[in-house]
Coordinates of C-alpha atoms in Angstrom, one line a residue:
Chain A
X68 CA -159.2 -260.5 -72.4
X69 CA -155.8 -258.8 -72.9
X70 CA -156.7 -256.9 -76.1
X71 CA -157.1 -253.2 -75.5
X72 CA -156.0 -253.3 -71.9
X73 CA -153.4 -250.7 -72.6
X74 CA -155.9 -248.5 -74.4
X75 CA -158.4 -248.9 -71.6
X76 CA -155.7 -247.8 -69.1
X77 CA -154.9 -244.7 -71.1
X78 CA -158.6 -243.9 -71.5
X79 CA -159.2 -244.2 -67.7
X80 CA -156.2 -242.0 -67.1
X81 CA -157.5 -239.4 -69.5
X82 CA -160.9 -239.4 -67.8
X83 CA -159.2 -238.9 -64.4
X84 CA -157.2 -236.1 -66.0
X85 CA -160.4 -234.5 -67.4
X86 CA -162.4 -234.7 -64.2
X87 CA -160.1 -234.6 -61.2
X88 CA -159.6 -230.8 -61.4
X89 CA -163.4 -230.4 -61.7
X90 CA -164.1 -232.7 -58.7
X91 CA -161.5 -230.8 -56.6
X92 CA -163.2 -227.5 -57.5
X93 CA -166.6 -229.0 -56.7
X94 CA -165.4 -230.1 -53.2
X95 CA -163.8 -226.7 -52.7
X96 CA -167.1 -224.9 -53.5
X97 CA -168.4 -226.4 -50.2
X98 CA -165.3 -225.7 -48.2
X99 CA -165.2 -222.7 -45.9
X100 CA -161.4 -222.5 -46.4
X101 CA -160.4 -220.3 -49.3
X102 CA -158.1 -222.5 -51.4
X103 CA -158.8 -225.9 -50.2
X104 CA -155.3 -227.0 -49.2
X105 CA -157.2 -228.4 -46.3
X106 CA -160.8 -229.0 -45.4
X107 CA -162.2 -226.6 -42.8
X108 CA -165.9 -227.1 -42.7
X109 CA -168.9 -227.5 -45.0
X110 CA -170.6 -224.3 -46.1
X111 CA -173.1 -223.1 -48.7
X112 CA -171.9 -219.5 -48.2
X113 CA -170.2 -219.4 -51.7
X114 CA -173.4 -220.3 -53.4
X115 CA -175.5 -217.8 -51.5
X116 CA -172.9 -215.1 -52.3
X117 CA -173.0 -216.1 -55.9
X118 CA -176.8 -215.7 -56.1
X119 CA -176.5 -212.3 -54.3
X120 CA -174.0 -210.9 -56.8
X121 CA -175.8 -208.5 -59.0
X122 CA -172.9 -208.0 -61.4
X123 CA -172.9 -211.7 -62.2
X124 CA -176.6 -211.6 -63.1
X125 CA -176.3 -208.5 -65.3
X126 CA -173.3 -210.0 -67.1
X127 CA -175.3 -213.2 -67.5
X128 CA -178.2 -211.2 -69.0
X129 CA -175.9 -209.5 -71.4
X130 CA -174.6 -213.0 -72.4
X131 CA -178.1 -214.3 -73.0
X132 CA -179.1 -211.2 -75.0
X133 CA -176.0 -211.4 -77.3
X134 CA -176.3 -215.2 -77.6
X135 CA -179.9 -215.2 -78.6
X136 CA -179.8 -212.3 -81.0
X137 CA -176.6 -213.5 -82.7
X138 CA -177.8 -217.1 -82.9
X139 CA -181.1 -216.0 -84.7
X140 CA -179.3 -213.8 -87.3
X141 CA -176.5 -216.3 -87.9
X142 CA -179.0 -219.1 -88.2
X143 CA -180.7 -217.2 -91.1
X144 CA -177.5 -216.0 -92.8
X145 CA -175.8 -219.4 -92.4
X146 CA -178.8 -221.5 -93.6
X147 CA -179.4 -219.3 -96.7
X148 CA -175.6 -219.6 -97.4
X149 CA -175.8 -223.4 -97.1
X150 CA -178.8 -223.6 -99.5
X151 CA -176.9 -221.5 -102.0
X152 CA -173.8 -223.7 -101.7
X153 CA -175.8 -226.9 -102.2
X154 CA -178.0 -225.6 -105.0
X155 CA -175.6 -223.7 -107.3
X156 CA -172.3 -225.4 -108.2
X157 CA -170.8 -222.4 -109.9
X158 CA -167.3 -220.9 -109.6
X159 CA -168.7 -218.1 -107.5
X160 CA -169.9 -220.7 -105.0
X161 CA -166.4 -222.1 -104.7
X162 CA -165.2 -218.7 -103.5
X163 CA -168.3 -218.4 -101.3
X164 CA -167.5 -221.8 -99.7
X165 CA -163.9 -220.8 -99.1
X166 CA -165.0 -217.5 -97.6
X167 CA -167.5 -219.4 -95.3
X168 CA -165.0 -221.9 -94.1
X169 CA -162.0 -219.7 -93.6
X170 CA -163.1 -218.2 -90.2
X171 CA -163.1 -221.8 -88.8
X172 CA -159.3 -222.1 -89.1
X173 CA -158.4 -218.6 -87.9
X174 CA -157.5 -218.4 -84.2
X175 CA -160.0 -216.4 -82.0
X176 CA -157.4 -213.9 -81.1
X177 CA -156.8 -212.9 -84.7
X178 CA -160.6 -212.6 -85.4
X179 CA -160.9 -210.4 -82.2
X180 CA -157.8 -208.3 -83.0
X181 CA -158.8 -207.7 -86.6
X182 CA -162.3 -206.7 -85.7
X183 CA -161.0 -204.4 -82.9
X184 CA -158.8 -202.6 -85.4
X185 CA -161.6 -202.5 -88.0
X186 CA -164.1 -201.0 -85.5
X187 CA -161.5 -198.4 -84.3
X188 CA -160.7 -197.5 -87.9
X189 CA -164.3 -197.0 -89.0
X190 CA -165.1 -195.4 -85.7
X191 CA -167.8 -197.6 -84.4
X192 CA -168.2 -197.3 -80.7
X193 CA -167.3 -200.5 -78.9
X194 CA -170.1 -202.1 -76.9
X195 CA -172.8 -204.7 -77.0
X196 CA -173.4 -203.8 -80.7
X197 CA -169.9 -204.6 -81.7
X198 CA -170.0 -207.8 -79.7
X199 CA -173.2 -208.8 -81.5
X200 CA -171.6 -208.1 -84.9
X201 CA -168.5 -210.2 -84.0
X202 CA -170.5 -213.1 -82.7
X203 CA -172.7 -213.3 -85.9
X204 CA -169.4 -213.2 -87.9
X205 CA -167.9 -216.3 -86.3
X206 CA -171.2 -218.2 -86.0
X207 CA -172.3 -218.0 -89.6
X208 CA -169.6 -220.5 -90.6
X209 CA -170.7 -223.1 -88.0
X210 CA -174.4 -222.8 -88.9
X211 CA -173.6 -223.1 -92.6
X212 CA -171.4 -226.2 -92.0
X213 CA -174.1 -228.0 -89.9
X214 CA -177.0 -227.1 -92.3
X215 CA -174.9 -228.1 -95.3
X216 CA -174.3 -231.5 -93.9
X217 CA -178.0 -232.0 -93.4
X218 CA -178.8 -230.7 -96.9
X219 CA -176.3 -233.2 -98.4
X220 CA -178.4 -236.0 -96.8
X221 CA -181.6 -234.5 -98.2
X222 CA -183.3 -236.5 -101.0
X223 CA -183.8 -233.8 -103.7
X224 CA -186.4 -236.1 -105.4
X225 CA -188.8 -235.1 -102.7
X226 CA -188.6 -231.5 -103.8
X227 CA -189.1 -232.5 -107.4
X228 CA -192.0 -234.6 -106.5
X229 CA -193.6 -231.6 -104.8
X230 CA -193.1 -229.6 -108.0
X231 CA -194.6 -232.4 -110.1
X232 CA -197.6 -232.5 -107.9
X233 CA -198.2 -228.8 -108.7
X234 CA -196.6 -227.0 -105.8
X235 CA -194.9 -223.7 -106.7
X236 CA -191.2 -223.5 -106.0
X237 CA -191.9 -221.2 -103.0
X238 CA -194.4 -223.7 -101.5
X239 CA -192.3 -226.7 -102.3
X240 CA -189.5 -225.0 -100.3
X241 CA -191.8 -223.9 -97.5
X242 CA -193.8 -227.1 -97.1
X243 CA -191.3 -229.8 -98.0
X244 CA -187.6 -228.8 -97.9
X245 CA -187.6 -226.4 -94.9
X246 CA -189.5 -228.8 -92.5
X247 CA -187.2 -231.7 -93.4
X248 CA -184.0 -229.7 -93.0
X249 CA -185.3 -227.8 -90.0
X250 CA -183.6 -230.0 -87.4
X251 CA -180.2 -229.2 -89.0
X252 CA -181.1 -225.4 -89.0
X253 CA -182.0 -225.7 -85.3
X254 CA -178.9 -227.6 -84.5
X255 CA -176.9 -224.9 -86.2
X256 CA -178.7 -222.2 -84.1
X257 CA -178.1 -224.1 -80.9
X258 CA -174.4 -224.4 -81.8
X259 CA -174.2 -220.7 -82.5
X260 CA -175.9 -219.9 -79.2
X261 CA -173.5 -222.1 -77.2
X262 CA -170.4 -220.7 -79.0
X263 CA -171.6 -217.2 -78.2
X264 CA -172.3 -217.9 -74.5
X265 CA -168.8 -219.5 -74.2
X266 CA -166.8 -217.0 -76.1
X267 CA -164.3 -214.9 -74.2
X268 CA -161.4 -214.0 -76.4
X269 CA -163.2 -212.3 -79.3
X270 CA -165.7 -210.6 -76.9
X271 CA -162.8 -209.3 -74.8
X272 CA -161.3 -207.6 -77.9
X273 CA -164.4 -205.9 -79.2
X274 CA -166.5 -205.2 -76.1
X275 CA -164.7 -202.0 -74.9
X276 CA -164.8 -201.0 -71.3
X277 CA -168.5 -201.4 -70.3
X278 CA -170.2 -204.3 -72.0
X279 CA -169.2 -207.3 -70.0
X280 CA -170.6 -210.7 -70.8
X281 CA -170.4 -213.5 -68.3
X282 CA -167.1 -215.0 -69.5
X283 CA -165.6 -211.5 -69.5
X284 CA -166.8 -211.0 -65.9
X285 CA -165.4 -214.3 -64.8
X286 CA -162.0 -213.4 -66.4
X287 CA -161.9 -210.1 -64.5
X288 CA -162.7 -212.0 -61.3
X289 CA -159.8 -214.3 -62.0
X290 CA -157.4 -211.4 -62.6
X291 CA -158.5 -209.5 -59.5
X292 CA -158.3 -211.6 -56.4
X293 CA -159.9 -214.8 -57.6
X294 CA -162.9 -214.7 -55.2
X295 CA -164.1 -218.1 -53.9
X296 CA -167.5 -217.7 -55.6
X297 CA -165.7 -218.7 -58.8
X298 CA -165.7 -222.3 -57.5
X299 CA -169.5 -222.4 -57.0
X300 CA -170.0 -220.7 -60.4
X301 CA -167.8 -223.3 -62.1
X302 CA -169.8 -226.2 -60.5
X303 CA -173.0 -224.7 -61.9
X304 CA -171.4 -224.3 -65.3
X305 CA -170.3 -227.9 -65.5
X306 CA -173.6 -229.2 -64.3
X307 CA -175.5 -227.1 -66.9
X308 CA -173.1 -228.4 -69.6
X309 CA -173.7 -232.0 -68.5
X310 CA -177.5 -231.6 -68.7
X311 CA -177.3 -229.9 -72.1
X312 CA -175.0 -232.7 -73.5
X313 CA -177.2 -235.5 -72.1
X314 CA -180.3 -233.8 -73.5
X315 CA -178.8 -233.3 -77.0
X316 CA -177.5 -236.9 -77.1
X317 CA -181.1 -238.1 -76.2
X318 CA -182.5 -235.9 -78.9
X319 CA -179.9 -237.1 -81.5
X320 CA -180.4 -240.8 -80.6
X321 CA -184.1 -240.6 -81.0
X322 CA -183.8 -239.1 -84.5
Chain B
X196 CA -191.6 -224.3 -116.5
X197 CA -187.8 -224.0 -116.2
X198 CA -186.5 -220.8 -114.8
X199 CA -184.4 -218.8 -117.3
X200 CA -180.7 -218.7 -116.7
X201 CA -181.0 -215.0 -116.0
X202 CA -183.4 -215.5 -113.1
X203 CA -181.3 -218.5 -111.9
X204 CA -178.3 -216.2 -111.7
X205 CA -180.3 -213.6 -109.9
X206 CA -181.6 -216.2 -107.4
X207 CA -178.1 -217.4 -106.8
X208 CA -176.8 -213.9 -106.1
X209 CA -179.7 -213.1 -103.9
X210 CA -179.2 -216.2 -101.7
X211 CA -175.4 -215.8 -101.6
X212 CA -175.0 -212.1 -101.0
X213 CA -176.1 -211.8 -97.4
X214 CA -173.4 -214.1 -96.0
X215 CA -170.9 -213.1 -98.7
X216 CA -171.1 -209.4 -98.0
X217 CA -171.2 -209.9 -94.3
X218 CA -168.0 -211.9 -94.3
X219 CA -166.2 -209.7 -96.7
X220 CA -166.9 -206.6 -94.5
X221 CA -166.4 -208.2 -91.1
X222 CA -163.8 -210.9 -91.9
X223 CA -161.8 -210.3 -95.0
X224 CA -161.4 -206.5 -94.7
X225 CA -160.5 -206.6 -91.0
X226 CA -157.8 -209.3 -91.7
X227 CA -156.5 -207.2 -94.6
X228 CA -156.5 -204.1 -92.3
X229 CA -154.2 -206.0 -89.9
X230 CA -151.6 -206.5 -92.6
X231 CA -151.9 -202.9 -93.6
X232 CA -151.6 -201.4 -90.1
X233 CA -148.4 -203.5 -89.6
X234 CA -146.8 -200.9 -92.0
X235 CA -147.8 -198.0 -89.8
X236 CA -146.4 -196.7 -86.6
X237 CA -148.2 -195.8 -83.3
X238 CA -148.7 -192.1 -82.6
X239 CA -148.1 -190.9 -79.1
X240 CA -151.8 -190.9 -78.2
X241 CA -152.4 -194.6 -78.6
X242 CA -153.7 -194.1 -82.2
X243 CA -152.4 -195.1 -85.6
X244 CA -149.9 -192.8 -87.3
X245 CA -150.4 -191.3 -90.8
X246 CA -147.2 -192.4 -92.5
X247 CA -146.3 -195.7 -94.0
X248 CA -143.2 -197.2 -92.4
X249 CA -141.2 -200.4 -92.0
X250 CA -140.1 -199.5 -88.5
X251 CA -142.9 -201.6 -86.8
X252 CA -141.9 -204.7 -88.8
X253 CA -138.3 -204.1 -88.0
X254 CA -139.1 -204.0 -84.3
X255 CA -140.2 -207.6 -84.6
X256 CA -136.5 -208.5 -84.7
X257 CA -136.1 -207.0 -81.3
X258 CA -134.5 -209.9 -79.3
X259 CA -137.5 -210.5 -77.1
X260 CA -139.7 -211.5 -80.0
X261 CA -137.8 -214.4 -81.5
X262 CA -137.8 -216.0 -78.1
X263 CA -141.6 -215.6 -77.7
X264 CA -142.2 -216.7 -81.2
X265 CA -140.2 -220.0 -80.8
X266 CA -141.7 -220.7 -77.4
X267 CA -145.2 -220.4 -79.1
X268 CA -144.2 -222.8 -81.8
X269 CA -142.6 -225.4 -79.6
X270 CA -145.2 -225.3 -76.9
X271 CA -147.9 -225.7 -79.5
X272 CA -146.2 -228.5 -81.4
X273 CA -145.4 -230.5 -78.2
X274 CA -148.8 -230.0 -76.7
X275 CA -150.4 -231.1 -80.0
X276 CA -148.1 -234.1 -80.2
X277 CA -149.0 -235.2 -76.6
X278 CA -152.7 -234.6 -77.2
X279 CA -152.7 -236.9 -80.3
X280 CA -150.6 -239.5 -78.5
X281 CA -153.2 -239.7 -75.8
X282 CA -156.1 -239.4 -78.1
X283 CA -155.1 -242.4 -80.3
X284 CA -155.6 -245.1 -77.6
X285 CA -158.7 -243.3 -76.3
X286 CA -160.3 -243.1 -79.7
X287 CA -159.3 -246.7 -80.4
X288 CA -160.8 -247.9 -77.1
X289 CA -164.1 -245.9 -77.5
X290 CA -164.6 -247.2 -81.0
X291 CA -164.0 -250.8 -80.0
X292 CA -165.9 -251.0 -76.8
X293 CA -169.6 -252.0 -76.4
X294 CA -172.5 -249.7 -77.2
X295 CA -173.3 -248.8 -73.6
X296 CA -169.7 -248.0 -72.5
X297 CA -169.2 -246.1 -75.8
X298 CA -172.1 -243.8 -75.0
X299 CA -170.8 -243.1 -71.5
X300 CA -167.3 -242.4 -72.6
X301 CA -168.5 -240.2 -75.5
X302 CA -170.5 -238.0 -73.1
X303 CA -167.5 -237.8 -70.7
X304 CA -165.4 -236.5 -73.6
X305 CA -168.1 -234.1 -75.0
X306 CA -168.8 -232.4 -71.7
X307 CA -165.3 -231.0 -71.3
X308 CA -165.5 -230.1 -75.0
X309 CA -168.4 -227.9 -74.4
X310 CA -167.6 -226.6 -70.9
X311 CA -166.5 -223.0 -70.9
X312 CA -162.8 -223.0 -71.2
X313 CA -162.2 -220.2 -68.6
X314 CA -164.0 -222.5 -66.1
X315 CA -161.6 -225.3 -67.1
X316 CA -158.6 -223.1 -66.5
X317 CA -160.0 -222.0 -63.2
X318 CA -159.9 -225.7 -62.0
X319 CA -156.1 -225.7 -62.7
X320 CA -155.6 -222.3 -61.0
X321 CA -157.2 -223.8 -57.9
X322 CA -155.4 -227.1 -58.2
X323 CA -151.9 -225.5 -58.6
X324 CA -152.4 -222.6 -56.1
X325 CA -149.6 -222.3 -53.5
X326 CA -152.1 -223.4 -50.8
X327 CA -153.7 -225.9 -53.2
X328 CA -154.3 -229.6 -53.4
X329 CA -151.4 -230.7 -55.7
X330 CA -148.8 -228.7 -53.9
X331 CA -149.9 -230.2 -50.6
X332 CA -149.6 -233.8 -51.9
X333 CA -146.2 -233.1 -53.6
X334 CA -144.8 -231.6 -50.4
X335 CA -146.2 -234.4 -48.2
X336 CA -144.5 -237.0 -50.5
X337 CA -141.4 -234.7 -50.4
X338 CA -141.5 -234.5 -54.2
X339 CA -141.5 -230.7 -54.0
X340 CA -140.0 -228.1 -51.8
X341 CA -142.5 -226.2 -49.7
X342 CA -141.3 -223.0 -51.4
X343 CA -141.6 -224.2 -54.9
X344 CA -144.1 -222.6 -57.2
X345 CA -146.2 -224.7 -59.5
X346 CA -147.9 -221.9 -61.5
X347 CA -146.0 -219.7 -64.0
X348 CA -143.8 -222.4 -65.5
X349 CA -143.6 -223.6 -69.1
X350 CA -144.5 -227.2 -68.0
X351 CA -147.7 -225.9 -66.4
X352 CA -148.6 -224.0 -69.6
X353 CA -148.0 -227.2 -71.5
X354 CA -150.2 -229.3 -69.2
X355 CA -153.1 -226.9 -69.4
X356 CA -152.7 -226.6 -73.2
X357 CA -153.0 -230.4 -73.5
X358 CA -155.9 -230.4 -71.0
X359 CA -157.8 -227.7 -72.9
X360 CA -157.4 -229.2 -76.4
X361 CA -157.4 -232.9 -75.7
X362 CA -161.2 -233.3 -76.4
X363 CA -160.7 -231.6 -79.8
X364 CA -158.1 -234.3 -80.6
X365 CA -160.2 -237.3 -79.4
X366 CA -163.4 -236.5 -81.3
X367 CA -161.9 -236.5 -84.9
X368 CA -159.7 -239.6 -84.1
X369 CA -162.7 -241.4 -82.6
X370 CA -164.8 -240.5 -85.7
X371 CA -162.2 -242.0 -88.0
X372 CA -161.7 -245.1 -85.7
X373 CA -165.4 -245.7 -85.7
X374 CA -165.4 -246.2 -89.5
X375 CA -162.2 -248.3 -89.4
X376 CA -162.6 -252.0 -90.2
X377 CA -161.1 -253.7 -87.2
X378 CA -160.9 -257.1 -88.9
X379 CA -157.8 -255.7 -90.7
X380 CA -156.0 -255.7 -87.4
X381 CA -157.0 -259.3 -86.8
X382 CA -155.7 -260.2 -90.3
X383 CA -152.4 -258.5 -89.5
X384 CA -152.1 -260.4 -86.3
X385 CA -152.9 -263.7 -88.1
X386 CA -150.1 -262.9 -90.5
X387 CA -147.7 -262.6 -87.6
X388 CA -147.6 -258.9 -86.7
X389 CA -147.3 -258.1 -83.0
X390 CA -150.1 -256.1 -81.4
X391 CA -148.0 -252.9 -81.5
X392 CA -147.0 -253.5 -85.1
X393 CA -150.6 -254.0 -86.1
X394 CA -151.6 -250.8 -84.3
X395 CA -148.8 -248.8 -85.9
X396 CA -148.8 -250.2 -89.4
X397 CA -152.5 -250.9 -90.0
X398 CA -154.6 -248.8 -87.5
X399 CA -152.7 -245.6 -87.7
X400 CA -152.6 -245.3 -91.5
X401 CA -156.2 -246.4 -91.6
X402 CA -157.3 -243.4 -89.5
X403 CA -154.8 -240.9 -90.9
X404 CA -157.5 -238.5 -92.0
X405 CA -158.7 -238.3 -88.3
X406 CA -155.1 -237.7 -87.2
X407 CA -154.6 -234.8 -89.6
X408 CA -157.9 -233.3 -88.6
X409 CA -156.9 -233.6 -84.9
X410 CA -153.5 -232.1 -85.6
X411 CA -155.1 -229.0 -87.2
X412 CA -157.9 -228.4 -84.6
X413 CA -155.4 -228.7 -81.8
X414 CA -152.4 -226.9 -83.3
X415 CA -154.3 -223.8 -84.5
X416 CA -155.9 -222.8 -81.2
X417 CA -152.6 -223.6 -79.4
X418 CA -150.7 -221.2 -81.7
X419 CA -153.2 -218.5 -81.0
X420 CA -153.6 -219.1 -77.3
X421 CA -153.6 -216.1 -75.1
X422 CA -155.7 -216.8 -72.0
X423 CA -153.7 -219.9 -70.9
X424 CA -150.2 -218.3 -71.0
X425 CA -151.7 -215.2 -69.4
X426 CA -153.3 -217.0 -66.5
X427 CA -151.0 -219.9 -65.8
X428 CA -147.8 -218.8 -67.5
X429 CA -147.5 -215.2 -66.3
X430 CA -144.7 -212.9 -67.4
X431 CA -142.1 -215.6 -67.7
X432 CA -144.0 -217.8 -70.2
X433 CA -145.4 -215.4 -72.7
X434 CA -146.7 -216.6 -76.1
X435 CA -147.5 -214.5 -79.2
X436 CA -151.2 -214.3 -78.3
X437 CA -150.5 -212.8 -74.8
X438 CA -148.1 -210.3 -76.4
X439 CA -150.8 -209.3 -78.9
X440 CA -153.2 -208.6 -76.1
X441 CA -150.6 -206.8 -74.1
X442 CA -149.7 -204.5 -77.0
X443 CA -153.4 -203.8 -77.7
X444 CA -154.6 -203.1 -74.2
X445 CA -151.7 -202.3 -71.9
X446 CA -149.3 -200.4 -74.2
X447 CA -152.1 -199.3 -76.6
X448 CA -149.8 -199.8 -79.5
X449 CA -152.1 -201.1 -82.3
X450 CA -149.6 -201.2 -85.1
X451 CA -147.3 -203.4 -83.0
X452 CA -150.2 -205.7 -82.1
X453 CA -151.0 -205.8 -85.9
X454 CA -147.5 -206.8 -86.9
X455 CA -147.5 -209.6 -84.3
X456 CA -151.0 -210.7 -85.5
X457 CA -149.8 -210.8 -89.1
X458 CA -146.8 -213.0 -88.0
X459 CA -149.2 -215.3 -86.2
X460 CA -151.4 -215.5 -89.3
X461 CA -148.5 -216.7 -91.3
X462 CA -147.6 -219.3 -88.6
X463 CA -151.1 -220.6 -88.8
X464 CA -151.1 -220.7 -92.6
X465 CA -148.1 -223.1 -92.9
X466 CA -149.6 -226.2 -91.2
X467 CA -152.9 -225.5 -93.0
X468 CA -151.1 -225.4 -96.3
X469 CA -149.5 -228.8 -95.6
X470 CA -152.8 -230.3 -94.4
X471 CA -154.5 -229.2 -97.6
X472 CA -151.6 -230.6 -99.6
X473 CA -151.9 -233.9 -97.7
X474 CA -155.7 -234.1 -98.3
X475 CA -155.3 -233.5 -102.0
X476 CA -152.7 -236.3 -102.2
X477 CA -154.8 -238.6 -100.2
X478 CA -157.9 -237.8 -102.3
X479 CA -155.9 -238.6 -105.5
X480 CA -154.6 -241.9 -104.1
X481 CA -158.1 -242.8 -102.9
X482 CA -157.3 -242.8 -99.2
X483 CA -160.1 -240.4 -98.3
X484 CA -163.3 -239.8 -100.2

C-alpha cells in the first residue's frame, strides 16, 4: 500500500531522532572512556559511583519532599477551584477561570523571575519553603484543568438522585461526587508531582544557594565538568519515565 | 430545601477564594512587580534603587539587545515551524495506523514528553562533544573538519529546540487528527485531487485547531528558553531567557532582568492574542466547538 508511506518514513525518522541520542548515552554509560568517541571497555563503575554519591541522594530527597508536599496542597486547591468553576457560572468565575489558566501560557522563566523578585521584595528567605510555594503556584492550574475535564463528564443527575434519596448536600458530595471524580483528582495530583520533580527553571530562580533539588544538582554537574555519572543517571531517568508511562497507559486503558 | 442566594454566594466565595487568593499573591502581584521594577535602577549593592527612572528601559536599546531579541524571535519561529512540519505527518500516521501500532508510537512520543528535559539536553551535549559520536562520524566521512566545533552554534540551538519541543507539537496534532474524518480525504481523491492536494486542502484545514494549539505550546517555551541556549549555545548564541538569568545571577542587576522579562512577556502576549482571535473566529464560523 502506497498511502501513508511518506508519513511512515517521517514518523520513523522522528523516532530515530527522539531515541538515537538516548541510545548513545545508554551505551556510553557502560563505556570506560569518558565521552564515547570510541569504545574502550565495558564497565559498571559509573553506576556504582552514582549510587555512592551522597549529594545526589540528598538532592533526590529534597525533590521528593517538595514534589509530595506541593502535589498534595495543589491537589486540594486545584480540585476545589475546579468544583467552583463547574458549579457557579457567575462573572466572578470567568475571572477565576482566566486567573487559573494564565500561568499555563507564561514561560517558566517569567514565573521564576517574577517570584524571585517578589520574594526578595517581601524579604522571604529563599530556600525549600520558597521552592514549595512556587511549585504549588504552577501546579494548581494543571490540577484544576484535569479535574475540570473530569467534572464536565460527570452526570450531575447522580448528585440530584442522592439528594432526592435523602442525602444531605455534604453526604451527597462525600459519598457520590468525590468517589466518582476521584480518579481525576488523583491524575491531577500525579501530574503535579511529575511537574514538580521535573522542574528546573523555576526552582533555580527561587531556591537560593543551598536548597538544591535533583534537576538543580544535575544542572550544576553539567556546568562544572560534566562528570560521566551523568550518563548513568540519565539512563535511570529514562527507564523510570518509561515504566511510569506504561503503567499510566495501562491504568487509563482499563478505565 | 433550596439554599438561599445569600448562602449560595457565600459557598461560591468560600470555594473560590483559596485558589483565587493564592494566585493573586503568588502570580498576579509578582508579574506586576516585574513591570514596576523595570522602572527602577539597580543600586551598587545588587539591590533595587529607590527612585523611579526610565534609564533601565532606555538601556534596552543598547545595540546588544535588539540582536538578542531578534535572534530569540527567529530561532523560536523557525523551530516552531520545523516542529509543526514534522508533527503533521507523524500525527497523521499515528491517527491512521492500526490500534496496536498506534499504542506503541503514542508511548514512544509520550516518554520523551515526560522525560526530564535537562536529561534530554545532556544527550545532545554527549552527542556533539568534540570527542563525541557525531563529530567522529562527520570527520570519518570527511563532512567536517577535525577542528570544527559542533556545539555553540545557532544551528545546534535550533536542533535542540526542535528536539525538546517536538513531542508538544505531535500530541495536539495527533489529538485533532484522531477526530478527523478520513473519508473526506478519500472523497477528495475520488474527485480528482492529488494525494498532496488532499492532504493540504482537506486534512490541514480539518485539524487547524490542533495546529494552532501546537503552535502556541511550542512557540511559548521557545521564546522563554534559557537552559538550551545556555548549555548548547554558549556566549555566542544568547537568547532573552539566558540574558535574564545572567542579569539576575551573574550581574545581580534585578531591574535590568525585570525590564527584559517585561519585554519577553509582551513578546509572548502577541501570538497568544492572535490565537485567541483565531479561536473566536473559528467558534463563530462553527469550525471548532
